[in-house]
mmCIF file of C-alpha atoms in Angstrom:
data_model
loop_
_atom_site.group_PDB
_atom_site.id
_atom_site.type_symbol
_atom_site.label_atom_id
_atom_site.label_comp_id
_atom_site.label_asym_id
_atom_site.label_seq_id
_atom_site.Cartn_x
_atom_site.Cartn_y
_atom_site.Cartn_z
ATOM 1 C CA UNK J 13 -3.097 12.623 6.225
ATOM 2 C CA UNK J 14 0.220 10.864 6.653
ATOM 3 C CA UNK J 15 3.100 11.890 4.415
ATOM 4 C CA UNK J 16 5.962 9.500 3.743
ATOM 5 C CA UNK J 17 9.213 9.623 1.838
ATOM 6 C CA UNK J 18 10.059 6.451 -0.110
ATOM 7 C CA UNK J 19 13.453 5.582 -1.545
ATOM 8 C CA UNK J 20 12.719 3.629 -4.726
ATOM 9 C CA UNK J 21 15.218 1.658 -6.750
ATOM 10 C CA UNK J 22 15.519 2.455 -10.447
ATOM 11 C CA UNK J 23 13.300 -0.515 -11.352
ATOM 12 C CA UNK J 24 10.678 0.421 -8.745
ATOM 13 C CA UNK J 25 10.641 3.995 -10.003
ATOM 14 C CA UNK J 26 10.153 2.774 -13.580
ATOM 15 C CA UNK J 27 7.299 0.525 -12.469
ATOM 16 C CA UNK J 28 5.522 3.425 -10.754
ATOM 17 C CA UNK J 29 6.111 5.645 -13.781
ATOM 18 C CA UNK J 30 4.677 3.043 -16.154
ATOM 19 C CA UNK J 31 1.642 2.535 -13.904
ATOM 20 C CA UNK J 32 1.128 6.299 -13.878
ATOM 21 C CA UNK J 33 1.268 6.528 -17.668
ATOM 22 C CA UNK J 34 -0.921 3.477 -18.332
ATOM 23 C CA UNK J 35 -3.646 4.716 -15.983
ATOM 24 C CA UNK J 36 -3.393 8.330 -17.207
ATOM 25 C CA UNK J 37 -2.546 9.731 -13.763
ATOM 26 C CA UNK J 38 -0.954 13.120 -13.185
ATOM 27 C CA UNK J 39 1.555 12.250 -10.451
ATOM 28 C CA UNK J 40 3.513 9.299 -9.124
ATOM 29 C CA UNK J 41 1.860 9.957 -5.779
ATOM 30 C CA UNK J 42 -1.541 9.141 -7.309
ATOM 31 C CA UNK J 43 -0.058 6.008 -8.890
ATOM 32 C CA UNK J 44 1.370 4.775 -5.592
ATOM 33 C CA UNK J 45 -1.904 5.485 -3.772
ATOM 34 C CA UNK J 46 -3.831 3.419 -6.330
ATOM 35 C CA UNK J 47 -1.256 0.629 -6.188
ATOM 36 C CA UNK J 48 -1.517 0.452 -2.390
ATOM 37 C CA UNK J 49 -5.318 0.182 -2.560
ATOM 38 C CA UNK J 50 -4.969 -3.257 -4.195
ATOM 39 C CA UNK J 51 -3.896 -4.723 -0.840
ATOM 40 C CA UNK J 52 -5.947 -5.550 2.221
ATOM 41 C CA UNK J 53 -4.507 -5.918 5.701
ATOM 42 C CA UNK J 54 -6.025 -8.015 8.462
ATOM 43 C CA UNK J 55 -4.739 -7.410 11.970
ATOM 44 C CA UNK J 56 -4.965 -10.390 14.270
ATOM 45 C CA UNK J 57 -3.339 -11.101 17.628
ATOM 46 C CA UNK J 58 -0.344 -13.390 17.465
ATOM 47 C CA UNK J 59 0.091 -14.649 21.024
ATOM 48 C CA UNK J 60 -3.557 -14.722 22.138
ATOM 49 C CA UNK J 61 -6.169 -16.942 20.575
ATOM 50 C CA UNK J 62 -9.038 -15.125 18.876
ATOM 51 C CA UNK J 63 -11.657 -16.379 21.327
ATOM 52 C CA UNK J 64 -9.882 -14.805 24.329
ATOM 53 C CA UNK J 65 -9.027 -11.606 22.468
ATOM 54 C CA UNK J 66 -12.546 -10.855 21.248
ATOM 55 C CA UNK J 67 -14.418 -11.931 24.391
ATOM 56 C CA UNK J 68 -15.748 -9.266 26.749
#
């Protein structure tokens, strides 16, 4: 498990707090973890075309 320290602005902190309260979560950590799960990341090569990268 990776642990990180995040410096949030006042508005960001309020947003996380509201999300926590609305979803009946116990900690801001749980709220942030749920918020992050809404995103999906695709990793693709930038300087190599896909055909060359994925060929064997």
